[in-house]
Tab-separated table of C-alpha atoms and ligand atoms in Angstrom:
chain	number	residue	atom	x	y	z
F	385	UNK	CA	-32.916	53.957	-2.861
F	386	UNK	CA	-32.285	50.376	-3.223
F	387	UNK	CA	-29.298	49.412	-4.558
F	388	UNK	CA	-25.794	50.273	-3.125
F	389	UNK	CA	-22.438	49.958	-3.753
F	390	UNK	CA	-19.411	50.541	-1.278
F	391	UNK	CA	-16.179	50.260	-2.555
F	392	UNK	CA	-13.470	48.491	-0.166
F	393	UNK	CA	-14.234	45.870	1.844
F	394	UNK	CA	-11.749	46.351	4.829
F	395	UNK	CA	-12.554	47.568	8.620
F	396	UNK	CA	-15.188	50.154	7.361
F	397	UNK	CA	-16.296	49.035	3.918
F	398	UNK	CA	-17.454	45.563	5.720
F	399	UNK	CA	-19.433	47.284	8.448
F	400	UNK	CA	-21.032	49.968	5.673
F	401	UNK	CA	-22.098	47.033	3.539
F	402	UNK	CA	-23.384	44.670	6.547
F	403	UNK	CA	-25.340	47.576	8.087
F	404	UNK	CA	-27.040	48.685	4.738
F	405	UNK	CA	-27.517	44.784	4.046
F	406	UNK	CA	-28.720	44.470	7.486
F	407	UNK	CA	-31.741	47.488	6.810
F	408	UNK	CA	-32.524	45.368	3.723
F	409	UNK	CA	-30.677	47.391	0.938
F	410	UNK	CA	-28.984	45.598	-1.623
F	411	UNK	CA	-24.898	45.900	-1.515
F	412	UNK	CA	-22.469	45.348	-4.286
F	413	UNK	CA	-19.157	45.283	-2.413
F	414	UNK	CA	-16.141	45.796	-4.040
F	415	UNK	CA	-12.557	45.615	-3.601
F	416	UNK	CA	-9.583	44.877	-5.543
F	417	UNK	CA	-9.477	40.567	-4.776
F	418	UNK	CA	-11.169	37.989	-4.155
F	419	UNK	CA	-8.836	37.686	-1.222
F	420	UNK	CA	-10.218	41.115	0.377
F	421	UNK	CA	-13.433	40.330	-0.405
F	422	UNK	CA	-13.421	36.658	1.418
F	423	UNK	CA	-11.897	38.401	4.460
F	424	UNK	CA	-14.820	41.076	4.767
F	425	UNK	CA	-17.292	38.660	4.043
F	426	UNK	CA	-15.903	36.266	7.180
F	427	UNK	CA	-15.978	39.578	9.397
F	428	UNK	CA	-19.484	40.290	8.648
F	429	UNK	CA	-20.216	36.820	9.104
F	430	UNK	CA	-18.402	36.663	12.621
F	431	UNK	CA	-20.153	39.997	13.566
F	432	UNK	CA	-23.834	38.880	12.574
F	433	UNK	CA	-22.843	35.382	14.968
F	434	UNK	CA	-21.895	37.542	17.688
F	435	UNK	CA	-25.458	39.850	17.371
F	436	UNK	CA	-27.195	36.494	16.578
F	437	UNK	CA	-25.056	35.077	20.082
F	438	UNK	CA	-26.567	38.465	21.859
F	439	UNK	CA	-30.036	38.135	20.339
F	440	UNK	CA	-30.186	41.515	19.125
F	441	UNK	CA	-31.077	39.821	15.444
F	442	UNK	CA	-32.276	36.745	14.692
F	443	UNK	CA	-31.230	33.751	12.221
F	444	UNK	CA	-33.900	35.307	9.467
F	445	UNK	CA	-31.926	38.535	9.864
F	446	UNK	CA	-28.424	36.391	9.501
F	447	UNK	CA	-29.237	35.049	6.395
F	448	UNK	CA	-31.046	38.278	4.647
F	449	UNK	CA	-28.318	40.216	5.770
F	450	UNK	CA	-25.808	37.735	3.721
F	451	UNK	CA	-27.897	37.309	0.792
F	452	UNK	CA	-28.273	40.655	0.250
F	453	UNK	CA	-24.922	41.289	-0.378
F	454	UNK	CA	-23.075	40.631	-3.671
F	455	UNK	CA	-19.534	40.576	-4.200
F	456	UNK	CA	-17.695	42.254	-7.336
F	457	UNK	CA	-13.786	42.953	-8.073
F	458	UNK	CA	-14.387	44.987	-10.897
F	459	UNK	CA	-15.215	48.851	-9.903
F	460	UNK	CA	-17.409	49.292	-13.431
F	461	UNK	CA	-19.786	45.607	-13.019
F	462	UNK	CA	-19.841	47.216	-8.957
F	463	UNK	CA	-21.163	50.161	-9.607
F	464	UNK	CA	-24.041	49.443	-12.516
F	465	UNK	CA	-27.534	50.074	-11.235
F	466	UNK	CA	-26.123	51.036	-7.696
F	467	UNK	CA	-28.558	54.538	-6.506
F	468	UNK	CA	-25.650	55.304	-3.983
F	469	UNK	CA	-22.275	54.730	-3.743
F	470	UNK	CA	-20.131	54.617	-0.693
F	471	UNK	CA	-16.368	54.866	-0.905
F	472	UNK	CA	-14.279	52.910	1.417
F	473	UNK	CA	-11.231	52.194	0.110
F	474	UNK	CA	-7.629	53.402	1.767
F	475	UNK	CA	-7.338	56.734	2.924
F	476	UNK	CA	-5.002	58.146	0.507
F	477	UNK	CA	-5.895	61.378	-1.899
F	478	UNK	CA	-4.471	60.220	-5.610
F	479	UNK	CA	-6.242	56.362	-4.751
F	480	UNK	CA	-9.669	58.202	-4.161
F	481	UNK	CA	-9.046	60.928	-7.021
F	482	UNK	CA	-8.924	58.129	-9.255
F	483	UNK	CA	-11.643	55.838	-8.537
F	484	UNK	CA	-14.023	59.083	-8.339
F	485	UNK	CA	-12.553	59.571	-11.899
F	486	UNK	CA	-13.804	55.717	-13.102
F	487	UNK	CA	-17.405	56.888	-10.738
F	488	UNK	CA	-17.429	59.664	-13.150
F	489	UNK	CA	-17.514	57.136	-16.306
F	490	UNK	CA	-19.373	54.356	-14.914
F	491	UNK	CA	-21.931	55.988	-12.701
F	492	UNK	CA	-25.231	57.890	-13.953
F	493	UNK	CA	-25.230	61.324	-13.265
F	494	UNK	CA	-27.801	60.739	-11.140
F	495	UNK	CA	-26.257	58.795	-8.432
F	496	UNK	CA	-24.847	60.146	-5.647
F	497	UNK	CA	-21.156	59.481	-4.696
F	498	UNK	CA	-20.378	59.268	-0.994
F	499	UNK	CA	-16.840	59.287	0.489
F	500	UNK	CA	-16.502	57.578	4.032
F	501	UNK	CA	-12.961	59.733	4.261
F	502	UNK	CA	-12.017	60.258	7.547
F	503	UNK	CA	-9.766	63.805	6.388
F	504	UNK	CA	-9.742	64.278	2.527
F	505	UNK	CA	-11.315	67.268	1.089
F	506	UNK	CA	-15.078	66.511	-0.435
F	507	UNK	CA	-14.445	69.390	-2.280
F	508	UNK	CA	-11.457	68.436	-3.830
F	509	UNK	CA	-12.823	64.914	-4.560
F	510	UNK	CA	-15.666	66.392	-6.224
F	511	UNK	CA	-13.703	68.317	-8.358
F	512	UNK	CA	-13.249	65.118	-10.481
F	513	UNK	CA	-16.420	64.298	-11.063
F	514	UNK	CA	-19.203	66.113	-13.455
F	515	UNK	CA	-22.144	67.147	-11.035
F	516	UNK	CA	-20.209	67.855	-7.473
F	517	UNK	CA	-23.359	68.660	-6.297
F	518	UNK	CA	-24.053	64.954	-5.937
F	519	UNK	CA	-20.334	64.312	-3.866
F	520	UNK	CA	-20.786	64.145	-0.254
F	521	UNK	CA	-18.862	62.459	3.098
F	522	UNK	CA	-20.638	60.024	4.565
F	523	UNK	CA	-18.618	58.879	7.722
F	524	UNK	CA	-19.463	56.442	9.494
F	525	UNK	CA	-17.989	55.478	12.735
F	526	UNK	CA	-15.926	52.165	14.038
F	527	UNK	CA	-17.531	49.404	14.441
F	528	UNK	CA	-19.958	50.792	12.228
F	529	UNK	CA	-23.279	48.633	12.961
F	530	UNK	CA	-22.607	49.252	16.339
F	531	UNK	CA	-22.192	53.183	16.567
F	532	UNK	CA	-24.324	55.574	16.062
F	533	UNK	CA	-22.990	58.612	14.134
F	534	UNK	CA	-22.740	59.164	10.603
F	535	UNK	CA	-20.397	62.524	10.126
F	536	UNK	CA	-22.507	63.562	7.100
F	537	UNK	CA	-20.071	66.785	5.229
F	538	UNK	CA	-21.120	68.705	2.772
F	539	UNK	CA	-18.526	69.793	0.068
F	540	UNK	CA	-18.432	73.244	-1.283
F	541	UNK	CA	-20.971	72.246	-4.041
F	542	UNK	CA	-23.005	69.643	-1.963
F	543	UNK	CA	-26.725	70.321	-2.814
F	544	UNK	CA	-29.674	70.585	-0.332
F	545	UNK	CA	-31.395	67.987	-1.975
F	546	UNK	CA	-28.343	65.561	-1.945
F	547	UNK	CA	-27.522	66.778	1.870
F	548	UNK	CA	-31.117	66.064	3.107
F	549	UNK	CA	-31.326	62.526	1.212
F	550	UNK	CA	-28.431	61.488	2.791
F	551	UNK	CA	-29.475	62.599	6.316
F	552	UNK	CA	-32.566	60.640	5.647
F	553	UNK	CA	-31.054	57.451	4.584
F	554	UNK	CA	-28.885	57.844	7.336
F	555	UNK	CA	-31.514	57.949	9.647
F	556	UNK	CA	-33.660	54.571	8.060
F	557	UNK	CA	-29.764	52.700	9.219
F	558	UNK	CA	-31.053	53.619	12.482
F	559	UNK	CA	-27.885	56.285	12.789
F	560	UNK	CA	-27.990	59.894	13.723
F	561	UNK	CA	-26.352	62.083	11.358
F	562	UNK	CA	-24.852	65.437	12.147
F	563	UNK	CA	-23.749	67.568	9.227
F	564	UNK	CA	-21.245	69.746	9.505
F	565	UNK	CA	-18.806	71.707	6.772
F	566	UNK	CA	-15.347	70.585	4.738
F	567	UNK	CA	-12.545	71.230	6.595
F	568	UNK	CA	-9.169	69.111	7.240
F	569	UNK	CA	-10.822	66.233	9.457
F	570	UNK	CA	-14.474	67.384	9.744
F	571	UNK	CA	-15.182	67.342	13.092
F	572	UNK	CA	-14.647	64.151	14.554
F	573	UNK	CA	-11.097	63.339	13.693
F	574	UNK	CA	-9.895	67.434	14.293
F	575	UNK	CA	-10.526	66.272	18.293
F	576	UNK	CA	-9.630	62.788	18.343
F	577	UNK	CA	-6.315	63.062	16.648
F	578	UNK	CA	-4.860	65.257	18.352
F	579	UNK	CA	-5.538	63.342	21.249
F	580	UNK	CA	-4.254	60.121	20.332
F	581	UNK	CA	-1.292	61.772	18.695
F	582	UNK	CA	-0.722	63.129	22.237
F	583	UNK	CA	-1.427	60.006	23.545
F	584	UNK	CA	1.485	58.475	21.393
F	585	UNK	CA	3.502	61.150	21.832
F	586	UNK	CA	3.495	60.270	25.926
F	587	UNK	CA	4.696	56.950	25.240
F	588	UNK	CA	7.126	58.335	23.387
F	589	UNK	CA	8.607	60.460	25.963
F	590	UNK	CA	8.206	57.933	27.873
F	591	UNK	CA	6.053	59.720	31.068
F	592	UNK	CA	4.278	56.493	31.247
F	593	UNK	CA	3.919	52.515	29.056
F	594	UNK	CA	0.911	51.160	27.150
F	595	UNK	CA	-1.017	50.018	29.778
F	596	UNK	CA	-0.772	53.472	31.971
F	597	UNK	CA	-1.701	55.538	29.488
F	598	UNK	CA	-4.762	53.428	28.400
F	599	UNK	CA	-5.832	53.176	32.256
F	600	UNK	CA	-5.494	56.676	32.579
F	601	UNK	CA	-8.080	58.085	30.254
F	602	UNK	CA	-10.273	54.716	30.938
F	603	UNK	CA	-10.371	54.901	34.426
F	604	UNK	CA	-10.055	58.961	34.349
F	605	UNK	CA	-11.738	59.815	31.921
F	606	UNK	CA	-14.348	57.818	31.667
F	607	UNK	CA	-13.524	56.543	28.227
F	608	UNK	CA	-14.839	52.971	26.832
F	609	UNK	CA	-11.505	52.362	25.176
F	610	UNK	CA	-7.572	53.784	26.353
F	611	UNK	CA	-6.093	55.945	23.395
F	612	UNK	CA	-3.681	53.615	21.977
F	613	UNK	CA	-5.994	50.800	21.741
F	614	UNK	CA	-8.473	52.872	19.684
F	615	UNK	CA	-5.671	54.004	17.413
F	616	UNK	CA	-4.963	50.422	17.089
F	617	UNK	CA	-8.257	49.436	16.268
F	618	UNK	CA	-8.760	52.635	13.785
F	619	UNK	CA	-5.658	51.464	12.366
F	620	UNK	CA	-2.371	53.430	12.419
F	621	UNK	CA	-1.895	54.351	8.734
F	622	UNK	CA	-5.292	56.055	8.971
F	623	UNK	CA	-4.536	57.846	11.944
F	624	UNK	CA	-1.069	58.689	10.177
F	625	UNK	CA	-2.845	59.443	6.916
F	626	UNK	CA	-5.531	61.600	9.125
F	627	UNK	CA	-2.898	63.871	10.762
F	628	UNK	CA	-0.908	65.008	7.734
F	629	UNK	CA	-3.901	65.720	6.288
F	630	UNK	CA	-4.332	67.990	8.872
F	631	UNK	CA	-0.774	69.722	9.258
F	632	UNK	CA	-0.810	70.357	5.507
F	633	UNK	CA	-4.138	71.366	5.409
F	634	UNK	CA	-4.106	74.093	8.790
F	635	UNK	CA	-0.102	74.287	7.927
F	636	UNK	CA	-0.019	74.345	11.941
F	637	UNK	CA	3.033	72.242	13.608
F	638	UNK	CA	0.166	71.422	16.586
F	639	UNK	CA	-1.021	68.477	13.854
F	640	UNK	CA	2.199	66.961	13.398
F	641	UNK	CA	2.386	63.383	13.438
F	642	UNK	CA	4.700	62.202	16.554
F	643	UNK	CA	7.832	60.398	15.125
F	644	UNK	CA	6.861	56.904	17.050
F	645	UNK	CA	3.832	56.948	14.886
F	646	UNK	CA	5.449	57.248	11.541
F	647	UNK	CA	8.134	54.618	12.508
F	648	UNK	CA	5.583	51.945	13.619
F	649	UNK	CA	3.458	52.826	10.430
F	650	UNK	CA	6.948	51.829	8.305
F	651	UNK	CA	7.715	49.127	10.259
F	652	UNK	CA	4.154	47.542	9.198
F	653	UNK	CA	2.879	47.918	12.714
F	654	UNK	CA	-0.370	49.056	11.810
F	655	UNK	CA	-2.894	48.028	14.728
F	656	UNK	CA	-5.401	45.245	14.865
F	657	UNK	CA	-5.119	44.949	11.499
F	658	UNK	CA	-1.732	43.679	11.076
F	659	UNK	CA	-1.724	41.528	14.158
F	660	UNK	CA	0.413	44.561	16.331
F	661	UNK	CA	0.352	47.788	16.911
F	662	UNK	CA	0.400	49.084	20.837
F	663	UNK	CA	-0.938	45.894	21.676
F	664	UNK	CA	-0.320	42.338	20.187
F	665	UNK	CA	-2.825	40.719	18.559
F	666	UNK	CA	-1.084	37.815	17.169
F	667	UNK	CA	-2.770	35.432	18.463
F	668	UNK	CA	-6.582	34.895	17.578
F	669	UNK	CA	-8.177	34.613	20.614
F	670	UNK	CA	-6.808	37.714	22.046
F	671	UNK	CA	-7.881	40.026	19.245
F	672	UNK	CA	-10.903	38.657	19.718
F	673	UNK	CA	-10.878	38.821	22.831
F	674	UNK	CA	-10.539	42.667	23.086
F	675	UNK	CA	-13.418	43.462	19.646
F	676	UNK	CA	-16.269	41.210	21.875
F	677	UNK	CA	-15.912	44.276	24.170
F	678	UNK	CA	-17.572	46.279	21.408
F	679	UNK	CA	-19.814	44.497	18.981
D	778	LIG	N1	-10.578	52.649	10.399
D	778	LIG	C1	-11.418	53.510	10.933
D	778	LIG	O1	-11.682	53.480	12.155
D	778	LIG	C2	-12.103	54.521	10.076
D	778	LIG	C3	-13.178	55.239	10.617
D	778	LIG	C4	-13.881	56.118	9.791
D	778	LIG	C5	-13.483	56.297	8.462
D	778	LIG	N2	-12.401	55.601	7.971
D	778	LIG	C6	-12.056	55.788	6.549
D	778	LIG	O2	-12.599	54.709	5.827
D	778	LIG	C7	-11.787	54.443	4.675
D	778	LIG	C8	-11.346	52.992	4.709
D	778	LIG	O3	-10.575	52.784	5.879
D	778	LIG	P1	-10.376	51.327	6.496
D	778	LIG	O4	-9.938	51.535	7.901
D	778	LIG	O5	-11.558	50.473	6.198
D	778	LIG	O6	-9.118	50.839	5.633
D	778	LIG	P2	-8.643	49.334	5.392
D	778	LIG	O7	-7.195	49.421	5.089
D	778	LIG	O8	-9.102	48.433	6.484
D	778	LIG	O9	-9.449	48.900	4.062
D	778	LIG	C9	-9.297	49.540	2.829
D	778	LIG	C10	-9.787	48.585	1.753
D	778	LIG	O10	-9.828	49.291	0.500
D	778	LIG	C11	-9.418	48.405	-0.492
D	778	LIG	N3	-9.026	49.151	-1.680
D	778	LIG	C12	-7.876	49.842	-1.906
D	778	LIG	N4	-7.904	50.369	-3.143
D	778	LIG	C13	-9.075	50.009	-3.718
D	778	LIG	C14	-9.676	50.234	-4.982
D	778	LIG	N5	-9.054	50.939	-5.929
D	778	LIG	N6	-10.886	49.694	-5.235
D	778	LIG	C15	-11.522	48.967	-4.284
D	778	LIG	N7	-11.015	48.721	-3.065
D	778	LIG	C16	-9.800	49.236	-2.785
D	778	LIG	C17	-8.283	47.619	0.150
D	778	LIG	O11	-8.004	46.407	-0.556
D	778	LIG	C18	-8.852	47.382	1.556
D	778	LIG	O12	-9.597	46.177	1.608
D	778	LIG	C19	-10.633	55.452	4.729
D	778	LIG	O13	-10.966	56.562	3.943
D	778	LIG	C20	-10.583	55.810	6.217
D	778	LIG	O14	-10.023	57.064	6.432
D	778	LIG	C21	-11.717	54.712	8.744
């Protein structure tokens, strides 16, 4: 494998395509405008300064990992040539239905289609495509050239073959993958969600603010990161999108997103993302202040 393409260029699709660019793999991102594009660009610029600032990589490393990468707004000039492709875009079922469709068309049927879905069925985004032996989740983690674990799921007609080159690959990122089977949020997100949906849902009844909750499971629990700050920093449409993925899916009430979620997701609070979410990021320096704590 040389030659990648992920598809989106927002919190995940920018950390996909810096960490392949950073293990020397060529990376045709692509996302809908140039103005997307720019923006993930300047974060994986920012994020190779920081490393650089740390001296985990040097300048050399700066400037392969930039050149590597090539920037495309058209899905079909994206994909051409590309032995892999990631998905990345936003977490909604019809959106990813129908670029697998346009995979299906512009893609050999040799190259394997990866999802970075946090929820959506593999299985039911193969069923699009011609060969859903070749469809598999590949979900990476936020940040994702700082954490380790790639969620690697296996649809219903993942092969071995595709399974165990995608482990591999996973493992020459310098990532440990785990595989595990196709069921409404994997593995990761069926804990986590239900925990920051709890989380949410103590603010909301209000037993305690922002701040107490987040020192709670912190200070208690050992956690790097408070609940609402991680939802923040997942984003809160995702971890909106996540959850009814889940109810529907299970059809159990136990996944249902709290009320103060949905509101803040239509009022446009979505996290770091837009500038607020449980915390304010509006100005600069503080958002930045609080993502130096993990790159
Ligand atoms: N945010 C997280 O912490 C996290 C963690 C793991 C997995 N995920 C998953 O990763 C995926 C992306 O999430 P995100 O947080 O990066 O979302 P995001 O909103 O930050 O970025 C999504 C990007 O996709 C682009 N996009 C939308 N439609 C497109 C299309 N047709 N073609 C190309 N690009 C398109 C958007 O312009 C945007 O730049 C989702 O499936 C999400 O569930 C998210």
């Amino acid at each position: 494998m040389k030659t990648i393409a992920v598809i989106g260029a927002g919190t995940m699709g920018n950390g996909i395509a810096h960490t392949f660019a950073q293990s020397g793999f060529i990376v045709k991102l692509i996302d809908v405008s140039e103005k997307s594009l720019d923006k993930g660009m300047a974060t994986i610029a920012a994020n190779l300064d920081r490393m650089l600032a740390k001296g985990t990589i040097t300048q050399e490393d700066v400037a392969k990992t930039i050149t590597n990468i090539i920037t495309y707004t058209d899905i079909k000039d994206g994909v051409v040539g590309a032995d892999l492709v990631v998905e990345a875009a936003t977490e909604n079922v019809e959106l990813k239905l129908n670029i697998f469709k346009q995979l299906n068309e512009a893609c050999s049927h040799n190259t394997i289609l990866a999802t970075n879905t946090s929820s959506i069925s593999i299985t039911q985004i193969g069923s699009v495509v011609a060969h859903p032996e070749r469809v598999i989740g590949m979900h990476f983690m936020n940040p994702v050239p700082i954490m380790k674990l790639v969620e690697i799921i296996r649809g219903y007609n993942t092969s071995d073959e595709v399974t165990k080159i995608i482990m591999d690959l996973s493992e020459k990122l310098g990532k440990v993958p785990v595989e595990v089977n196709d069921y409404p949020g994997f593995v990761a997100n069926r804990i986590l969600m239900p925990m920051l949906n709890e989380a949410i849902e103590t603010l909301y009844n209000k037993v305690a603010g922002v701040y107490e909750i987040d020192t709670v499971m912190k200070l208690g629990m050992g956690h790097p990161m408070g609940p609402l700050q991680l939802a923040d920093f997942i984003g809160l449409d995702v971890c909106l999108a996540i959850l009814n993925v889940m109810y529907e899916g299970f059809k159990n009430p136990k996944y249902a997103p709290c009320p103060l979620l949905v509101n803040m997701v239509r009022a446009g609070k979505l996290g770091v993302k837009s500038g607020e979410g449980f915390y304010d990021y509006s100005e600069n320096k503080k958002a930045e202040k609080i993502s130096k704590q993990f790159i």
